[in-house]
Coordinates of C-alpha atoms in Angstrom, one line a residue:
M33 CA 130.0 -32.6 58.1
N34 CA 127.7 -35.6 57.8
T35 CA 128.0 -37.1 54.3
T36 CA 125.8 -40.2 55.0
R37 CA 123.5 -40.7 52.1
R38 CA 120.0 -42.0 52.8
F39 CA 119.0 -45.2 51.0
T40 CA 115.7 -44.7 49.3
I41 CA 113.5 -47.2 47.4
S42 CA 111.5 -46.1 44.4
A43 CA 107.8 -46.5 44.4
P44 CA 107.8 -49.2 41.6
V45 CA 110.4 -51.2 43.5
K46 CA 108.3 -50.9 46.7
V47 CA 105.3 -52.3 44.8
L48 CA 107.4 -55.1 43.4
I49 CA 108.6 -56.0 46.9
A50 CA 105.0 -56.0 48.1
L51 CA 104.1 -58.4 45.4
I52 CA 107.0 -60.8 46.2
L53 CA 106.1 -60.7 50.0
A54 CA 102.4 -61.3 49.3
A55 CA 103.3 -64.2 47.0
V56 CA 105.6 -65.7 49.7
V57 CA 103.0 -65.2 52.5
G58 CA 100.1 -66.4 50.4
L59 CA 101.8 -69.5 49.0
S60 CA 103.3 -70.4 52.4
L61 CA 99.9 -70.1 54.1
T62 CA 98.3 -72.3 51.4
A63 CA 101.0 -74.9 51.9
Y64 CA 100.7 -74.8 55.7
D65 CA 96.9 -74.7 56.1
Q66 CA 94.5 -74.1 53.3
A67 CA 91.6 -73.2 55.7
L68 CA 93.8 -70.6 57.4
A69 CA 94.9 -69.1 54.1
L70 CA 91.3 -68.6 53.0
K71 CA 90.5 -66.9 56.3
V72 CA 93.4 -64.5 55.9
A73 CA 92.3 -63.9 52.3
D74 CA 88.8 -62.9 53.4
V75 CA 90.4 -60.4 55.8
M76 CA 92.7 -58.9 53.2
R77 CA 90.2 -58.8 50.3
P78 CA 88.3 -55.6 51.4
I79 CA 91.6 -53.8 51.7
G80 CA 92.5 -54.5 48.1
R81 CA 89.0 -53.6 47.0
L82 CA 89.1 -50.3 48.8
W83 CA 92.4 -49.4 47.1
L84 CA 91.0 -50.2 43.7
N85 CA 87.9 -48.2 44.4
A86 CA 90.0 -45.2 45.5
L87 CA 91.8 -45.3 42.2
Q88 CA 88.6 -45.6 40.1
M89 CA 87.0 -42.6 41.8
T90 CA 89.6 -40.3 40.2
V91 CA 89.4 -41.6 36.7
V92 CA 86.4 -39.6 35.4
P93 CA 87.4 -36.1 36.5
L94 CA 91.1 -36.7 35.8
V95 CA 90.7 -38.1 32.2
T96 CA 88.2 -35.3 31.3
A97 CA 90.5 -32.6 32.6
L98 CA 93.6 -34.1 30.9
V99 CA 91.9 -34.5 27.5
I100 CA 90.7 -30.9 27.6
V101 CA 94.1 -29.6 28.6
G102 CA 95.8 -31.9 26.0
V103 CA 93.5 -30.7 23.2
N104 CA 94.4 -27.1 24.0
T105 CA 98.1 -27.9 24.3
A106 CA 98.1 -29.6 20.9
S107 CA 96.0 -26.7 19.4
N108 CA 98.4 -24.1 20.7
A109 CA 101.4 -26.1 19.4
A110 CA 99.7 -26.5 16.0
A111 CA 99.0 -22.8 15.9
S112 CA 102.6 -22.0 16.4
G113 CA 103.6 -23.0 12.9
R114 CA 103.5 -25.4 10.1
T115 CA 106.2 -27.6 11.5
A116 CA 104.3 -28.0 14.8
R117 CA 101.1 -28.8 12.9
N118 CA 102.9 -31.5 10.9
A119 CA 104.3 -32.9 14.1
I120 CA 100.8 -33.1 15.7
I121 CA 99.4 -34.9 12.6
V122 CA 102.3 -37.4 12.6
F123 CA 101.9 -38.0 16.4
L124 CA 98.2 -38.8 16.0
V125 CA 98.7 -41.1 13.0
L126 CA 101.4 -43.1 14.8
L127 CA 99.4 -43.3 18.0
V128 CA 96.3 -44.7 16.3
S129 CA 98.5 -47.0 14.3
S130 CA 100.2 -48.3 17.5
A131 CA 96.8 -49.0 19.1
A132 CA 95.5 -50.7 15.9
F133 CA 98.6 -52.8 15.7
S134 CA 98.2 -54.0 19.3
A135 CA 94.6 -54.8 18.7
L136 CA 95.5 -57.0 15.8
I137 CA 98.6 -58.7 17.1
T138 CA 97.9 -59.2 20.8
P139 CA 94.9 -61.6 20.5
Y140 CA 97.1 -63.7 18.1
L141 CA 100.0 -63.8 20.5
L142 CA 97.7 -64.8 23.4
D143 CA 96.2 -67.6 21.3
L144 CA 99.7 -69.2 21.5
V145 CA 99.7 -69.3 25.3
P146 CA 98.1 -72.2 27.1
R147 CA 95.1 -71.2 29.3
D148 CA 93.9 -73.4 32.1
A149 CA 90.1 -72.8 32.7
G150 CA 90.3 -74.0 36.3
T151 CA 93.1 -71.6 37.3
I152 CA 91.3 -68.7 35.6
E153 CA 88.1 -69.4 37.4
E154 CA 89.9 -69.4 40.7
F155 CA 91.6 -66.2 39.8
R156 CA 88.3 -64.5 38.9
R157 CA 86.7 -65.8 42.1
A158 CA 89.6 -64.6 44.2
L159 CA 89.3 -61.0 42.9
R160 CA 85.4 -61.2 42.9
S161 CA 85.2 -59.9 39.3
P162 CA 82.6 -60.7 36.7
T163 CA 83.0 -63.4 34.0
T164 CA 81.5 -61.8 31.0
A165 CA 81.8 -58.5 29.1
G166 CA 78.9 -56.4 28.0
T167 CA 77.1 -57.2 24.8
P168 CA 79.1 -55.6 21.9
A169 CA 77.3 -52.9 20.0
S170 CA 76.6 -53.1 16.3
A171 CA 78.4 -50.7 13.9
A172 CA 75.2 -48.5 13.8
Q173 CA 74.8 -48.5 17.6
W174 CA 78.5 -47.7 18.0
L175 CA 78.3 -44.7 15.7
G176 CA 75.1 -43.5 17.2
S177 CA 76.6 -43.7 20.7
L178 CA 79.8 -41.7 20.0
I179 CA 78.3 -38.4 21.0
P180 CA 76.6 -38.4 24.4
S181 CA 73.1 -36.9 24.7
N182 CA 73.9 -36.1 28.3
A183 CA 77.5 -35.6 29.3
I184 CA 76.7 -35.7 33.0
K185 CA 75.0 -39.1 32.6
A186 CA 78.0 -40.3 30.6
A187 CA 80.3 -39.2 33.5
A188 CA 78.1 -40.8 36.1
E189 CA 78.0 -44.1 34.2
A190 CA 81.7 -44.0 33.4
S191 CA 81.0 -44.2 29.7
M192 CA 84.6 -43.3 28.8
L193 CA 84.3 -43.0 25.0
Q194 CA 81.4 -40.6 25.2
L195 CA 83.1 -38.7 28.0
V196 CA 86.4 -38.3 26.0
V197 CA 84.4 -37.3 22.9
F198 CA 82.7 -34.6 24.9
A199 CA 86.0 -33.5 26.5
M200 CA 87.6 -33.3 23.0
F201 CA 84.7 -31.1 21.6
F202 CA 84.8 -29.0 24.7
G203 CA 88.6 -28.6 24.4
F204 CA 88.4 -27.6 20.7
A205 CA 85.6 -25.1 21.4
L206 CA 87.6 -23.7 24.3
S207 CA 90.6 -23.2 22.1
R208 CA 88.5 -20.9 19.9
Q209 CA 87.7 -18.5 22.7
Q210 CA 89.4 -15.3 23.5
A211 CA 92.9 -16.0 24.8
E212 CA 92.4 -14.3 28.2
R213 CA 89.1 -16.0 28.9
R214 CA 90.4 -19.3 27.7
E215 CA 93.3 -19.2 30.0
R216 CA 91.0 -18.5 33.0
I217 CA 89.0 -21.6 32.3
L218 CA 92.1 -23.7 31.5
D219 CA 93.7 -22.6 34.8
I220 CA 90.6 -24.0 36.6
I221 CA 90.8 -27.2 34.6
R222 CA 94.5 -27.6 35.3
I223 CA 93.8 -27.1 39.0
I224 CA 91.3 -29.9 38.8
A225 CA 93.7 -32.2 36.9
D226 CA 96.6 -31.4 39.4
T227 CA 94.2 -32.0 42.4
M228 CA 93.2 -35.4 40.9
I229 CA 96.9 -36.2 40.3
T230 CA 97.7 -35.3 43.9
L231 CA 94.8 -37.6 45.0
V232 CA 96.2 -40.4 42.7
R233 CA 99.6 -40.0 44.2
W234 CA 98.1 -40.4 47.7
V235 CA 96.3 -43.5 46.6
L236 CA 99.5 -44.8 45.0
W237 CA 101.4 -44.1 48.2
A238 CA 99.3 -47.0 49.6
A239 CA 100.0 -49.1 46.5
P240 CA 102.3 -51.5 48.3
L241 CA 99.5 -52.3 50.8
G242 CA 96.8 -52.5 48.1
V243 CA 99.0 -54.8 45.9
F244 CA 100.0 -56.9 48.9
A245 CA 96.3 -57.4 49.7
L246 CA 95.3 -58.3 46.2
V247 CA 98.2 -60.6 45.5
L248 CA 98.0 -62.4 48.8
V249 CA 94.3 -63.1 48.2
V250 CA 95.0 -64.5 44.8
C251 CA 98.0 -66.6 45.9
A252 CA 96.0 -68.0 48.8
E253 CA 93.2 -69.1 46.6
V254 CA 94.9 -69.8 43.3
G255 CA 98.4 -70.9 44.4
M256 CA 101.5 -71.1 42.2
S257 CA 99.5 -70.8 39.0
L258 CA 99.4 -67.0 39.6
L259 CA 103.1 -66.7 39.0
G260 CA 102.7 -68.3 35.6
V261 CA 99.9 -65.9 34.7
L262 CA 102.1 -62.9 35.7
G263 CA 105.0 -64.4 33.7
Y264 CA 102.8 -64.6 30.6
Y265 CA 101.9 -60.9 31.1
I266 CA 105.5 -59.8 31.4
V267 CA 106.5 -61.7 28.3
L268 CA 103.5 -60.4 26.3
M269 CA 104.2 -56.7 27.1
C270 CA 107.9 -57.1 26.3
V271 CA 107.2 -58.7 23.0
I272 CA 104.6 -55.9 22.1
Y273 CA 107.1 -53.2 22.9
I274 CA 109.9 -54.9 21.0
L275 CA 107.7 -55.4 17.9
I276 CA 106.6 -51.7 17.9
T277 CA 110.3 -50.6 18.2
L278 CA 111.3 -52.9 15.3
L279 CA 108.3 -51.6 13.2
L280 CA 109.5 -48.0 13.8
Y281 CA 112.7 -48.9 11.9
V282 CA 110.5 -49.9 9.0
V283 CA 108.4 -46.7 9.3
A284 CA 111.6 -44.6 9.4
R285 CA 112.8 -46.3 6.2
V286 CA 109.5 -45.9 4.4
A287 CA 108.1 -42.6 5.8
A288 CA 111.3 -40.7 6.6
G289 CA 113.6 -42.2 3.9
E290 CA 116.2 -43.2 6.4
P291 CA 118.7 -45.9 5.6
L292 CA 118.2 -48.6 8.2
R293 CA 121.9 -49.0 9.2
R294 CA 122.3 -45.2 9.7
F295 CA 119.1 -44.9 11.6
A296 CA 119.9 -47.9 13.9
S297 CA 123.4 -46.5 14.5
A298 CA 122.1 -43.1 15.4
L299 CA 119.6 -44.6 17.9
V300 CA 122.1 -46.7 19.9
P301 CA 123.1 -43.9 22.4
V302 CA 119.4 -42.9 22.7
Q303 CA 118.3 -46.4 23.5
V304 CA 121.1 -47.0 26.0
I305 CA 120.1 -43.9 28.0
A306 CA 116.5 -44.9 27.7
A307 CA 117.1 -48.4 29.0
S308 CA 119.3 -47.2 31.9
T309 CA 117.1 -44.3 33.1
Q310 CA 113.6 -45.6 32.0
S311 CA 112.8 -42.0 31.3
S312 CA 112.1 -40.3 28.0
L313 CA 112.8 -36.9 29.6
A314 CA 116.2 -38.0 30.7
S315 CA 116.9 -39.2 27.1
L316 CA 115.9 -35.8 25.6
P317 CA 119.4 -34.3 25.2
T318 CA 120.7 -37.5 23.6
M319 CA 117.6 -37.6 21.3
I320 CA 118.3 -34.1 20.1
D321 CA 122.0 -34.8 19.6
S322 CA 121.3 -37.9 17.5
A323 CA 118.5 -36.3 15.5
R324 CA 120.6 -33.2 14.8
N325 CA 124.2 -34.5 14.5
R326 CA 123.9 -38.1 13.6
L327 CA 120.8 -38.0 11.3
G328 CA 121.4 -34.4 10.1
Y329 CA 117.9 -33.0 10.7
P330 CA 117.7 -29.2 10.8
A331 CA 118.5 -27.7 14.2
A332 CA 115.4 -25.5 14.3
L333 CA 113.2 -28.4 13.5
T334 CA 114.9 -30.7 15.9
S335 CA 114.7 -28.2 18.8
L336 CA 110.9 -27.9 18.3
V337 CA 109.8 -31.4 17.4
V338 CA 111.8 -33.6 19.7
P339 CA 110.7 -31.8 22.9
M340 CA 107.1 -31.9 21.5
A341 CA 107.5 -35.6 21.1
V342 CA 108.7 -36.1 24.7
S343 CA 105.8 -34.0 26.1
L344 CA 102.9 -35.1 23.8
F345 CA 103.8 -38.4 22.2
R346 CA 104.4 -41.9 23.7
I347 CA 104.1 -44.4 20.9
T348 CA 103.9 -47.5 23.2
S349 CA 101.1 -46.1 25.4
P350 CA 98.1 -46.9 23.2
A351 CA 99.6 -50.3 22.5
Q352 CA 99.9 -50.9 26.2
Y353 CA 96.3 -50.0 26.9
I354 CA 95.0 -52.3 24.2
A355 CA 97.4 -55.2 25.2
V356 CA 96.5 -55.0 28.9
A357 CA 92.8 -55.1 28.1
S358 CA 93.3 -57.9 25.7
F359 CA 95.3 -59.9 28.3
I360 CA 92.4 -59.4 30.8
A361 CA 89.9 -60.6 28.2
W362 CA 92.1 -63.7 27.5
L363 CA 92.5 -64.3 31.2
Y364 CA 88.7 -64.4 31.7
G365 CA 87.9 -66.1 28.5
I366 CA 85.9 -63.1 27.3
E367 CA 85.5 -62.6 23.5
V368 CA 86.2 -59.0 22.5
H369 CA 84.5 -58.0 19.2
A370 CA 85.8 -55.7 16.5
S371 CA 83.4 -52.8 17.5
Q372 CA 84.8 -52.9 21.0
Y373 CA 88.4 -52.8 19.7
A374 CA 87.5 -49.9 17.4
V375 CA 86.2 -47.9 20.5
A376 CA 89.3 -48.8 22.4
V377 CA 91.8 -47.9 19.6
L378 CA 90.3 -44.4 19.3
L379 CA 90.0 -43.9 23.0
A380 CA 93.6 -45.1 23.6
A381 CA 95.0 -42.6 21.1
A382 CA 93.0 -39.7 22.6
I383 CA 93.9 -40.5 26.2
S384 CA 97.5 -41.0 25.4
M385 CA 97.9 -37.5 24.0
G386 CA 96.5 -35.9 27.1
S387 CA 98.3 -37.8 29.8
T388 CA 101.9 -38.0 29.0
G389 CA 102.9 -36.0 32.0
L390 CA 101.6 -38.5 34.5
P391 CA 104.1 -40.5 36.6
G392 CA 104.5 -44.2 35.5
Q393 CA 102.2 -45.9 38.0
A394 CA 99.5 -43.2 37.8
N395 CA 99.7 -43.4 34.0
F396 CA 99.2 -47.2 34.1
M397 CA 96.2 -47.2 36.4
T398 CA 94.5 -44.0 35.2
N399 CA 94.8 -44.7 31.5
N400 CA 94.2 -48.5 31.6
L401 CA 91.1 -48.2 33.7
P402 CA 89.0 -46.3 31.1
I403 CA 90.2 -48.5 28.2
T404 CA 89.4 -51.7 30.1
Q405 CA 86.0 -50.3 31.2
S406 CA 85.1 -49.3 27.6
M407 CA 85.6 -52.9 26.5
G408 CA 83.3 -54.2 29.2
L409 CA 86.1 -56.0 31.0
P410 CA 86.8 -56.5 34.8
V411 CA 89.2 -53.9 36.2
E412 CA 90.2 -55.9 39.3
P413 CA 93.3 -57.5 37.7
L414 CA 94.9 -54.1 37.0
G415 CA 96.0 -53.8 40.6
V416 CA 98.0 -57.0 40.3
L417 CA 99.4 -56.2 36.8
L418 CA 100.6 -52.8 38.1
A419 CA 103.0 -54.6 40.4
V420 CA 104.9 -56.3 37.6
D421 CA 104.7 -53.5 35.0
T422 CA 108.0 -52.1 36.1
I423 CA 109.8 -55.1 34.4
P424 CA 108.6 -54.4 30.8
D425 CA 109.0 -50.6 31.3
V426 CA 112.6 -50.8 30.0
F427 CA 111.4 -51.8 26.6
C428 CA 108.5 -49.3 26.8
T429 CA 111.0 -46.4 27.2
I430 CA 113.2 -47.6 24.4
G431 CA 110.1 -47.8 22.1
N432 CA 109.0 -44.3 23.2
T433 CA 112.4 -42.6 22.5
T434 CA 112.7 -44.5 19.2
G435 CA 109.2 -43.2 18.3
G436 CA 110.2 -39.7 19.1
V437 CA 113.2 -39.7 16.8
T438 CA 111.2 -41.5 14.1
A439 CA 108.4 -38.9 14.2
T440 CA 111.0 -36.2 13.9
G441 CA 112.4 -37.8 10.8
I442 CA 109.0 -38.0 9.2
V443 CA 108.3 -34.3 10.0
A444 CA 111.7 -33.4 8.6
R445 CA 111.0 -35.2 5.3
R446 CA 107.5 -33.7 5.0
M447 CA 109.0 -30.2 5.6
A448 CA 111.8 -30.8 3.1
A449 CA 109.2 -31.9 0.5
S450 CA 107.2 -28.7 0.9
E451 CA 110.1 -26.3 1.4
P452 CA 113.4 -26.8 -0.5
D453 CA 115.4 -25.5 2.5
G454 CA 113.5 -27.7 4.9
G455 CA 113.4 -24.9 7.5
A456 CA 111.2 -25.0 10.5
D457 CA 108.8 -22.1 10.7
S458 CA 107.6 -20.7 14.0

């Protein structure tokens, strides 16, 4: 019997290896012969551009389908009982709060980082991306543009906020239809979403090549400065995730009434599993055990809310979308106005609820693209940032699992306040 085990490399690691190889090749070419490096960059640039275009073409149908399915999933969960309705409300409030916190803190953190105008201009030129964002709308224009007059036009122009608003209205209206008819339509929409996810997986299969091309071009034209830029990004995302995790302890103390020491102690095994697996789903059994046995939440409530949190709620996702867009704005010296952040915060929360089932790399590209587009920012840097997003993902998963237990504690307290026995209805 052959017991030889095949050695496999995960997709994120392949992308990271591609980034390292591209940096080595690009920087070596630049050191050896600048003219040759620029010629190689001109050859590789269309490959990176094609890969980014392939990802962008899936965004409109995928996001629309995911939001419609997500709205109906949330509606079905809310209809299953008061506990589930409370959970959905808590999830939404925390998601919007996460995005708003990121919109407030990220620009401040980026102001602390030195920014070299010459390096940024070379970076922009290497990726062939624009230098300015669109003119921000006034408050009246923003409110007037929330609902599209033509949903097809909104899709054609990739007006993501209008498209998501239409998808949410469509999803809510669909949830009010007769169950049998609703399921027929949802089956078709799920097939569209699954087909788009398959297409995204195909495109991501070529991610090592796409990232190699993008990074090689930038390294050949920008040089060693690119590594500093990526280092700033990694530190920024780790700090954002850590701050959100720490704030969740405060939220648990204030909104769930949990003593900080007991709450922190109960979360240790959850966070250890989250850090080692980088998977909220793999952390689910430990989350349930800690919520039930260490924090004393009712078994019926825990069995309902914690799996809901894993399937519908990732507290760090909206913060990530805003932070990534803010980093790109900082990178290009583009001023983002309050109205643009307001659009992005609402859009980030809505998209987050509908796309928690996507794999990590697909989640990063598919969800960050519409947020970045809605703020009028270049999307070209996303392909480069994808390659290093694996590193902060440890802190991202820790934040998500901490958020799931925190949300469960808030729901438990709300139910206990309304029902003396704190029971979970169904």
